[in-house]
PDB file of C-alpha atoms in Angstrom:
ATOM      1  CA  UNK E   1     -12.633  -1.258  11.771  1.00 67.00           C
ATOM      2  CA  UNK E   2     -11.866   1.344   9.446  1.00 67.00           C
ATOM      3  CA  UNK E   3     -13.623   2.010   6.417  1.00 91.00           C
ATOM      4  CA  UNK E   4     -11.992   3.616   3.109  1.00 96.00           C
ATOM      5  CA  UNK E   5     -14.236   4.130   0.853  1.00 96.00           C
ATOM      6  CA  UNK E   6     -13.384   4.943  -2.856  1.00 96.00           C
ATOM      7  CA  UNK E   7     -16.216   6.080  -5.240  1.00 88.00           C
ATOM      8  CA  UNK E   8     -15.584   3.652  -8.249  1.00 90.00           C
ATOM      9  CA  UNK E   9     -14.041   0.474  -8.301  1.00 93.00           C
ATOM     10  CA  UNK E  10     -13.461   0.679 -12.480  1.00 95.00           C
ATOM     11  CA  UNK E  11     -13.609   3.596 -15.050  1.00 96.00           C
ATOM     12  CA  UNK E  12     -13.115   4.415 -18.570  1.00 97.00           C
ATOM     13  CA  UNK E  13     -11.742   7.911 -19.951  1.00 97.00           C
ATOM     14  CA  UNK E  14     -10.703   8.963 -22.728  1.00 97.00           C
ATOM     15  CA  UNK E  15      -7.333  11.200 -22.953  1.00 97.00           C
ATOM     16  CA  UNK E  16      -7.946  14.820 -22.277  1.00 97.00           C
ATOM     17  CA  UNK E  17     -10.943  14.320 -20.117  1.00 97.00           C
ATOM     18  CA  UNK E  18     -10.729  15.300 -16.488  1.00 97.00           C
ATOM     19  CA  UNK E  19     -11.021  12.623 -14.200  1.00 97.00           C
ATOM     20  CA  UNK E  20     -11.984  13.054 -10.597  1.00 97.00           C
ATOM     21  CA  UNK E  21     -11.794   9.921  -7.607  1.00 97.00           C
ATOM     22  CA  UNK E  22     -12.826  10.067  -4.559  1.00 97.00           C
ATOM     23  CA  UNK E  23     -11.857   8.918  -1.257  1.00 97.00           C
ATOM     24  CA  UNK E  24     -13.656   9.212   2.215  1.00 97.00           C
ATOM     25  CA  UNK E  25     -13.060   7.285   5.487  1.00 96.00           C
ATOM     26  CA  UNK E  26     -14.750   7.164   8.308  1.00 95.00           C
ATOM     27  CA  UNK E  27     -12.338   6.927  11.402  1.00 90.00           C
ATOM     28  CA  UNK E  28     -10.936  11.533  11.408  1.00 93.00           C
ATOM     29  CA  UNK E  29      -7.945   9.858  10.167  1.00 93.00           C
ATOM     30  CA  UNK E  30      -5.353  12.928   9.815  1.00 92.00           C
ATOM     31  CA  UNK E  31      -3.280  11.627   7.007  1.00 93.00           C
ATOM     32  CA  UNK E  32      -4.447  10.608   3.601  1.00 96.00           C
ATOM     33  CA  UNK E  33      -2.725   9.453   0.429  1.00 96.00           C
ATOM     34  CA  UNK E  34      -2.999   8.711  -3.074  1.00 97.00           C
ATOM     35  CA  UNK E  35      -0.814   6.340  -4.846  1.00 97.00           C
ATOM     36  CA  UNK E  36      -1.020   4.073  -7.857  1.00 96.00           C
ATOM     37  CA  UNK E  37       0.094   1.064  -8.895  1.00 95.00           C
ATOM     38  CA  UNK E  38       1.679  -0.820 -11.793  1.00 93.00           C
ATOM     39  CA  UNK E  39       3.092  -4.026 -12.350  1.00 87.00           C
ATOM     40  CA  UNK E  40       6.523  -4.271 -11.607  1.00 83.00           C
ATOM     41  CA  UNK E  41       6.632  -0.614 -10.070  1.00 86.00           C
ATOM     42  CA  UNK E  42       4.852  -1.289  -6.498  1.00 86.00           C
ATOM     43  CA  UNK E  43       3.141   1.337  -5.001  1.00 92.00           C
ATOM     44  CA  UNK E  44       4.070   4.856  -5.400  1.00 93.00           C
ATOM     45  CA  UNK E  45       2.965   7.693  -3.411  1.00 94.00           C
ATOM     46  CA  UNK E  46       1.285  10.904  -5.730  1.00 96.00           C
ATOM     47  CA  UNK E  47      -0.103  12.854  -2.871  1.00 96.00           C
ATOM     48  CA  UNK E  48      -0.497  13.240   0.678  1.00 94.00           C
ATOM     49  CA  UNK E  49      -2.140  15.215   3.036  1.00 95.00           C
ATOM     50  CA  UNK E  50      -1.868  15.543   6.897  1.00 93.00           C
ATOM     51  CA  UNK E  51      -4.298  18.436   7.460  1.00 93.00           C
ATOM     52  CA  UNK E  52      -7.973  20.099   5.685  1.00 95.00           C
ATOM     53  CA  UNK E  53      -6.665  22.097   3.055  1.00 95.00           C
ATOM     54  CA  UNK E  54      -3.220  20.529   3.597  1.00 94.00           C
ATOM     55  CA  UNK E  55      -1.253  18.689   1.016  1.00 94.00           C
ATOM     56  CA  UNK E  56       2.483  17.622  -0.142  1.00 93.00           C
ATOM     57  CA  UNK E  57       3.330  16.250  -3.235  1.00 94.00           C
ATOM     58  CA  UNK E  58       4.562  12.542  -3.611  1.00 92.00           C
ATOM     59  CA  UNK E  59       6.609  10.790  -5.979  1.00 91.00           C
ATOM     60  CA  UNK E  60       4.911  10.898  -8.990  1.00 95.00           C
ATOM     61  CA  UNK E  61       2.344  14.312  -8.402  1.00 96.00           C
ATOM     62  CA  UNK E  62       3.108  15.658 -12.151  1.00 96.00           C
ATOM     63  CA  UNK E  63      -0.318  15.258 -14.040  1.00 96.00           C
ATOM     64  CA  UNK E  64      -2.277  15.063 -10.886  1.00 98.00           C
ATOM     65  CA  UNK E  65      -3.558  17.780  -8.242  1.00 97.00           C
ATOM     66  CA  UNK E  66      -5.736  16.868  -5.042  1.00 98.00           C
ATOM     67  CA  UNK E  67      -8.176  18.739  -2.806  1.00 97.00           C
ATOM     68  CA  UNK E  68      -8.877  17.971   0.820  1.00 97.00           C
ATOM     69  CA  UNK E  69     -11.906  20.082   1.923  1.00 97.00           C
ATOM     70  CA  UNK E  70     -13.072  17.869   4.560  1.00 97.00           C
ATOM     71  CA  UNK E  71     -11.080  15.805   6.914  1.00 96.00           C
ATOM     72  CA  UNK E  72     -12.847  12.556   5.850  1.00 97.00           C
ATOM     73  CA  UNK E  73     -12.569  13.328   2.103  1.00 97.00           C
ATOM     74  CA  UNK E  74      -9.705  13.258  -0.197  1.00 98.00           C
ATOM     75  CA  UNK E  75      -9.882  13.669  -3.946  1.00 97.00           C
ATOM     76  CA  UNK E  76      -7.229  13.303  -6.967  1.00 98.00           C
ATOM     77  CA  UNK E  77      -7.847  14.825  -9.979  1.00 98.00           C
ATOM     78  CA  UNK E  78      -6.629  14.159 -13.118  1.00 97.00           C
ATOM     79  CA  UNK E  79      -6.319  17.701 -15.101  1.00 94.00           C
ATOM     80  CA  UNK E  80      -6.267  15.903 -18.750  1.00 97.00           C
ATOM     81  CA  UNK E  81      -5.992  12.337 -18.274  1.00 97.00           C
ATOM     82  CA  UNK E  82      -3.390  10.613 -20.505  1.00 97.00           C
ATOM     83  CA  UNK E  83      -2.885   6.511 -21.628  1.00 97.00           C
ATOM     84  CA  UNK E  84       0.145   6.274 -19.276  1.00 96.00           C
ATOM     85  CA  UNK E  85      -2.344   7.053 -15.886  1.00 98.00           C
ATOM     86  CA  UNK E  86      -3.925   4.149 -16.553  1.00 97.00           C
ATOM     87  CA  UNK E  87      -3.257   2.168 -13.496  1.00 97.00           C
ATOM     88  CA  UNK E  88      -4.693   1.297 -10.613  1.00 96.00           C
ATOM     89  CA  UNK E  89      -5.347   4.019  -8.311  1.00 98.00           C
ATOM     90  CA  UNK E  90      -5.385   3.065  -4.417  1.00 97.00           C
ATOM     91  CA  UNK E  91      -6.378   5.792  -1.496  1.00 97.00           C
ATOM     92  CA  UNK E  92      -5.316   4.805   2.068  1.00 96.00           C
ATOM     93  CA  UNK E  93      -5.611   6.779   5.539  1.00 95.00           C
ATOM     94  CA  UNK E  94      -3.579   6.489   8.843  1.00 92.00           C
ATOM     95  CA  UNK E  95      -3.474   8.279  12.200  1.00 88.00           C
ATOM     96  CA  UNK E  96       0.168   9.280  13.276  1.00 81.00           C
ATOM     97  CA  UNK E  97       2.825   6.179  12.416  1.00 78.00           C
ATOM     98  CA  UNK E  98      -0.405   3.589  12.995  1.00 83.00           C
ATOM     99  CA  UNK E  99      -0.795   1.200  10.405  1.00 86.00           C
ATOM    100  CA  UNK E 100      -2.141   2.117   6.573  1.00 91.00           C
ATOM    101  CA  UNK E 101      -6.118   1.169   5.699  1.00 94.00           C
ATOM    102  CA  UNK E 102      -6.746   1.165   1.704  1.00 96.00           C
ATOM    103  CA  UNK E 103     -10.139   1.659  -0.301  1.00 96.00           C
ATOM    104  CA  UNK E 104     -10.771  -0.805  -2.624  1.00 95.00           C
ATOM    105  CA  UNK E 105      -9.218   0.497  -5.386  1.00 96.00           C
ATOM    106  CA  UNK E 106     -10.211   2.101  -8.439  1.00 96.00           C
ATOM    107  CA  UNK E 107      -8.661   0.490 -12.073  1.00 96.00           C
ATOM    108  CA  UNK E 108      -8.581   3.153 -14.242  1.00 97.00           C
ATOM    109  CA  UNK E 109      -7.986   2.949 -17.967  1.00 97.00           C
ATOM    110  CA  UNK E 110      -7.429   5.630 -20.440  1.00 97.00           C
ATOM    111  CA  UNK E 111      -8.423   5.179 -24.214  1.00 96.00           C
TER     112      UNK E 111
ATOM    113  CA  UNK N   1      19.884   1.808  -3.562  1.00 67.00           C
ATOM    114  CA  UNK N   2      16.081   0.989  -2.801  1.00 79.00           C
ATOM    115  CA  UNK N   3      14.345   1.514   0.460  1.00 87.00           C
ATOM    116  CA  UNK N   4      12.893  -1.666   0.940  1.00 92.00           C
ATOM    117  CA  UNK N   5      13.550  -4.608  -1.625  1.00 92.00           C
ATOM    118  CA  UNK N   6      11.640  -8.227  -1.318  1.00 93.00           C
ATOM    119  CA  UNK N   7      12.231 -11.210  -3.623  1.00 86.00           C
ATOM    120  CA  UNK N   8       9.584 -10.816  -6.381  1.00 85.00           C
ATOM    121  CA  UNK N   9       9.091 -14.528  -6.811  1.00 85.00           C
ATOM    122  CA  UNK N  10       7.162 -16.531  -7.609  1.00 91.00           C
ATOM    123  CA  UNK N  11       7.563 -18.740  -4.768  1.00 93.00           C
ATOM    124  CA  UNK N  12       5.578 -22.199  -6.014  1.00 96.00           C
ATOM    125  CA  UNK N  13       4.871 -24.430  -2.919  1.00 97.00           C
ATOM    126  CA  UNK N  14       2.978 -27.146  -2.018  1.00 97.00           C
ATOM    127  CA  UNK N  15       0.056 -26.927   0.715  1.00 98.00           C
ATOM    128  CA  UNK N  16       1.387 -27.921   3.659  1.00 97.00           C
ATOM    129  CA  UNK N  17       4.839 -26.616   3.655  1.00 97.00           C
ATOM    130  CA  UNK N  18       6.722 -23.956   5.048  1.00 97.00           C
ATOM    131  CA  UNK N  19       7.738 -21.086   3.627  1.00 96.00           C
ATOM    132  CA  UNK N  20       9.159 -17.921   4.224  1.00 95.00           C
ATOM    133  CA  UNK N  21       9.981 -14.721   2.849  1.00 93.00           C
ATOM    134  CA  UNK N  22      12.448 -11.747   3.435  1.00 94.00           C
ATOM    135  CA  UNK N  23      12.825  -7.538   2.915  1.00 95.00           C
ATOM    136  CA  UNK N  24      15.362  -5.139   3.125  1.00 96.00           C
ATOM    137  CA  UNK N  25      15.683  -2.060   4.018  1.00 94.00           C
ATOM    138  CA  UNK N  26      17.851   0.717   3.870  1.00 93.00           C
ATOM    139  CA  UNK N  27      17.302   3.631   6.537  1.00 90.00           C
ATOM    140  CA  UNK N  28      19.002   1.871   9.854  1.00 90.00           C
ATOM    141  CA  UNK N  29      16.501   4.239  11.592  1.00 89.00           C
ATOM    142  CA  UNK N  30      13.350   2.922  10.242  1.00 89.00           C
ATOM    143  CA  UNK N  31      10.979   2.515  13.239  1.00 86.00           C
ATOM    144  CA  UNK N  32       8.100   0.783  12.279  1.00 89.00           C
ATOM    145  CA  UNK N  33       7.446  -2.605   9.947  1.00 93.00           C
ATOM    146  CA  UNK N  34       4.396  -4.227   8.329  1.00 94.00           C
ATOM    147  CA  UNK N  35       3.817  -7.024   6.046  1.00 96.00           C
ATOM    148  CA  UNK N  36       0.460  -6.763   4.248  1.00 97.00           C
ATOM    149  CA  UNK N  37      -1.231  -9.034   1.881  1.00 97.00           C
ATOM    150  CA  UNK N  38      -2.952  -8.237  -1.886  1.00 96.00           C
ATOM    151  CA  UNK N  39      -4.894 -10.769  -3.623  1.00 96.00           C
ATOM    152  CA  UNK N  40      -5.206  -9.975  -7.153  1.00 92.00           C
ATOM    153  CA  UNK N  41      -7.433  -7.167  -8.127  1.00 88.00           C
ATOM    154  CA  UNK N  42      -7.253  -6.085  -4.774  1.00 92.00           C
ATOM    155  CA  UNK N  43      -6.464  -3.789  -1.753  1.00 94.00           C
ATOM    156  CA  UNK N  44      -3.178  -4.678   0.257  1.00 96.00           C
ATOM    157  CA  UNK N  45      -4.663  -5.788   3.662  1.00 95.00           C
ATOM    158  CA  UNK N  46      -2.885  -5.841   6.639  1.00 94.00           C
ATOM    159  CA  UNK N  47      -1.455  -9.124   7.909  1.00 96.00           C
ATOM    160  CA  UNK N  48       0.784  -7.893  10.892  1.00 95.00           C
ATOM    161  CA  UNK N  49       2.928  -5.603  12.505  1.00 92.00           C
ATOM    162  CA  UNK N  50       6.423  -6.485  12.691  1.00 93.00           C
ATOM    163  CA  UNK N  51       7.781  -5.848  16.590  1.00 86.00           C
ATOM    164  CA  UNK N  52      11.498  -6.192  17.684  1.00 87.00           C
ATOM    165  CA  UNK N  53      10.635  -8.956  19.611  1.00 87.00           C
ATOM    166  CA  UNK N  54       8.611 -10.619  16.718  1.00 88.00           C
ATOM    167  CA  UNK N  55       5.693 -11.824  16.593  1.00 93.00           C
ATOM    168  CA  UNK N  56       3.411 -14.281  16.205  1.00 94.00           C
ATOM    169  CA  UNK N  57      -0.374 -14.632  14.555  1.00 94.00           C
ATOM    170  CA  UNK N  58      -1.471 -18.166  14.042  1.00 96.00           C
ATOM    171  CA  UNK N  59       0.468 -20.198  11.064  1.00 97.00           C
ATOM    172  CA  UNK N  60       2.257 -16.455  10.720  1.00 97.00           C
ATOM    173  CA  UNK N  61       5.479 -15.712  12.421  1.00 97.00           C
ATOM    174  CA  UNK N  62       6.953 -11.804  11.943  1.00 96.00           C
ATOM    175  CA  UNK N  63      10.510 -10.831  12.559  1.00 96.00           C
ATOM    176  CA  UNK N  64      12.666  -8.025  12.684  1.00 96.00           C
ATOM    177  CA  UNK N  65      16.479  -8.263  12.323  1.00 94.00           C
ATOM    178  CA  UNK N  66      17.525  -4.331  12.989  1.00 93.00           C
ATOM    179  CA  UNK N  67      21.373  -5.609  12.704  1.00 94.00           C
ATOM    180  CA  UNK N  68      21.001  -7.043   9.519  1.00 94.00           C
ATOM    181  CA  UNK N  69      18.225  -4.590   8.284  1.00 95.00           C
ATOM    182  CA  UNK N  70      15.549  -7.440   7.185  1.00 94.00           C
ATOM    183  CA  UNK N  71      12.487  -8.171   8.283  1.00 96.00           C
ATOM    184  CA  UNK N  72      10.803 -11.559   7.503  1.00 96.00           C
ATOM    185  CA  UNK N  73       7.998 -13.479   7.343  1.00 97.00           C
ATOM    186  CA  UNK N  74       7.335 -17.271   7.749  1.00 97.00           C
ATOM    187  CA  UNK N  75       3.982 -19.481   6.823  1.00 97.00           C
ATOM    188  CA  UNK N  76       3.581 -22.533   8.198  1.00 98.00           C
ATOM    189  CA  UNK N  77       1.125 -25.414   6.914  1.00 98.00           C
ATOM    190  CA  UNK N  78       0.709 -23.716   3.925  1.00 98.00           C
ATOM    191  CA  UNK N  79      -3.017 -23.247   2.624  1.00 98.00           C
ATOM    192  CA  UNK N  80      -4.154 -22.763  -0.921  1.00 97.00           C
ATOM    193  CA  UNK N  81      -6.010 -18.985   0.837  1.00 97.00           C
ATOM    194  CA  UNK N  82      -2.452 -18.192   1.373  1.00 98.00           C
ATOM    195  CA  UNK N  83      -1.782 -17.834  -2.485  1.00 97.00           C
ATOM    196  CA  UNK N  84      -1.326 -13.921  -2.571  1.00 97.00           C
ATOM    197  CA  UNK N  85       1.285 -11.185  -3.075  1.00 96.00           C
ATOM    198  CA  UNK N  86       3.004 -10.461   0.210  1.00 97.00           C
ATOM    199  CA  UNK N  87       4.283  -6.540   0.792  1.00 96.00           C
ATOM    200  CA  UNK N  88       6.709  -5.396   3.301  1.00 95.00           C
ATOM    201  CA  UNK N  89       6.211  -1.849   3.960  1.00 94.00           C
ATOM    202  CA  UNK N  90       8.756   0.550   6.202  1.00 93.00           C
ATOM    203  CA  UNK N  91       7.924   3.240   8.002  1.00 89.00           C
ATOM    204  CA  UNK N  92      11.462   5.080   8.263  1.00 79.00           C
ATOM    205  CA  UNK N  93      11.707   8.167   9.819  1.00 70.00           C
ATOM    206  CA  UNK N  94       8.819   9.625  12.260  1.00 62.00           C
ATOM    207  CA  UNK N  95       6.239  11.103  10.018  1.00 65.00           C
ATOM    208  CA  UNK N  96       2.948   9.838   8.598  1.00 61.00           C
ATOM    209  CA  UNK N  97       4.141  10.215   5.315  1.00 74.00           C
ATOM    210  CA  UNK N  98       7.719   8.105   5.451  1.00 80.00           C
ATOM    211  CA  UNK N  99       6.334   4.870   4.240  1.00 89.00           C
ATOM    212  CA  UNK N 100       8.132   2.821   1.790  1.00 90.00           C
ATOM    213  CA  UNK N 101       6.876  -0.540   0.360  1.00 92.00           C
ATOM    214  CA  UNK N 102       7.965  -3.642  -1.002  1.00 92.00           C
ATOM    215  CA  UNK N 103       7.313  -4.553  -4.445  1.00 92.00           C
ATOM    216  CA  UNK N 104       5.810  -7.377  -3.336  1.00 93.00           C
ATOM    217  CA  UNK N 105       6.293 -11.527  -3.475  1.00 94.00           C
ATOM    218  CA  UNK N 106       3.770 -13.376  -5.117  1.00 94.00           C
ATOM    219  CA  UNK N 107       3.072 -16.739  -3.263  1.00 96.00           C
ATOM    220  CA  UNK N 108       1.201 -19.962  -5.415  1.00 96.00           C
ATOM    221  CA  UNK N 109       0.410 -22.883  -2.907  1.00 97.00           C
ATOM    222  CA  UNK N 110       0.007 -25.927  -5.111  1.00 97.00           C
ATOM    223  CA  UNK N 111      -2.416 -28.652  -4.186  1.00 95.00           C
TER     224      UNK N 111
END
């Protein structure tokens, strides 16, 4: 099965730091996405991309950029991380229309 | 209007019993359906693809109304392992990136 890996499952920041996670899976899944969610809100999408070097913005993008150099590897970066992006942060891959495979999530709070 | 809407819940049941849940959607030419499951804390998991014909898994039956825009999803013999948050997510038009999810219904099987 596929595997989506995400590099932390919790982390602490304070505002203004930059914040990177990361995302890798293991099945040369073209699409990748990062979205986050809150209570209430459901999931919403930040970023995808569908290529290496590739990306479109989501939803929600402001405060957050992303960087796919490898095909397996998908990272969002939080420029100067502020209270309101703490949430939980949840990376997911797909080939084509197939059906979406998430990491495990990474809770991230901001002090 | 929203994409896809589910009854939040809570939906309190006993083990044992039936029960079964509903989503909208919007976009009449939405071509693929999913209902995944989140336990708390965690990644949304995939519990099955919703085909026109429906579909079947076990205790889990999957339907898709494309005249009334719903799909649904009915647990029989309820378990106390079912108690989760159920998503419906809607893949509308072709493209990786035209997904659009449920808030979510959060299930409690009582003992």
């Amino acid at each position: 099965d596929v595997k989506v890996t995400q590099s932390s499952r919790y982390l602490v920041k304070r505002t203004g730091e930059k914040v990177f996670l990361e995302c890798v899976q293991d099945m040369d899944h073209e699409n990748m996405f990062w979205y986050r969610q809150d209570p209430g809100l459901g999931l919403r999408l930040i970023y995808f991309s569908y290529d290496v070097k590739m990306k479109e913005k989501g939803d929600i993008p402001e405060g957050y950029s992303v960087s796919r150099e490898k095909k397996e590897r998908f990272s969002l970066i939080l420029e100067s991380a502020s209270t309101n992006q703490t949430s939980m942060y949840l990376c997911a891959s797909r080939q084509g229309g197939e059906k979406l495979f998430f990491g495990s999530g990474t809770q991230l709070s901001v002090l | 209007r929203k994409e896809v809407e589910q009854d939040p819940g809570p939906f309190n049941v006993p083990e044992g019993a039936t029960v079964a849940f509903n989503c909208t959607y919007s976009n009449s030419a939405s071509q693929s359906f999913f209902w995944y499951r989140q336990d708390c804390r965690k990644e949304p998991k995939l519990l099955m693809s919703v085909y026109s014909s429906g579909n079947e898994d076990g205790r889990f039956t999957a339907q898709l109304n494309r005249a009334s825009q719903y799909i649904s999803l009915l647990i029989r013999d309820s378990k106390l392992s079912d108690s989760a948050t159920y998503l419906c997510v809607v893949n509308g038009l072709a493209g990786a990136n035209n997904l659009f999810f449920g808030t979510g219904t959060r299930l409690t099987v009582i003992p």
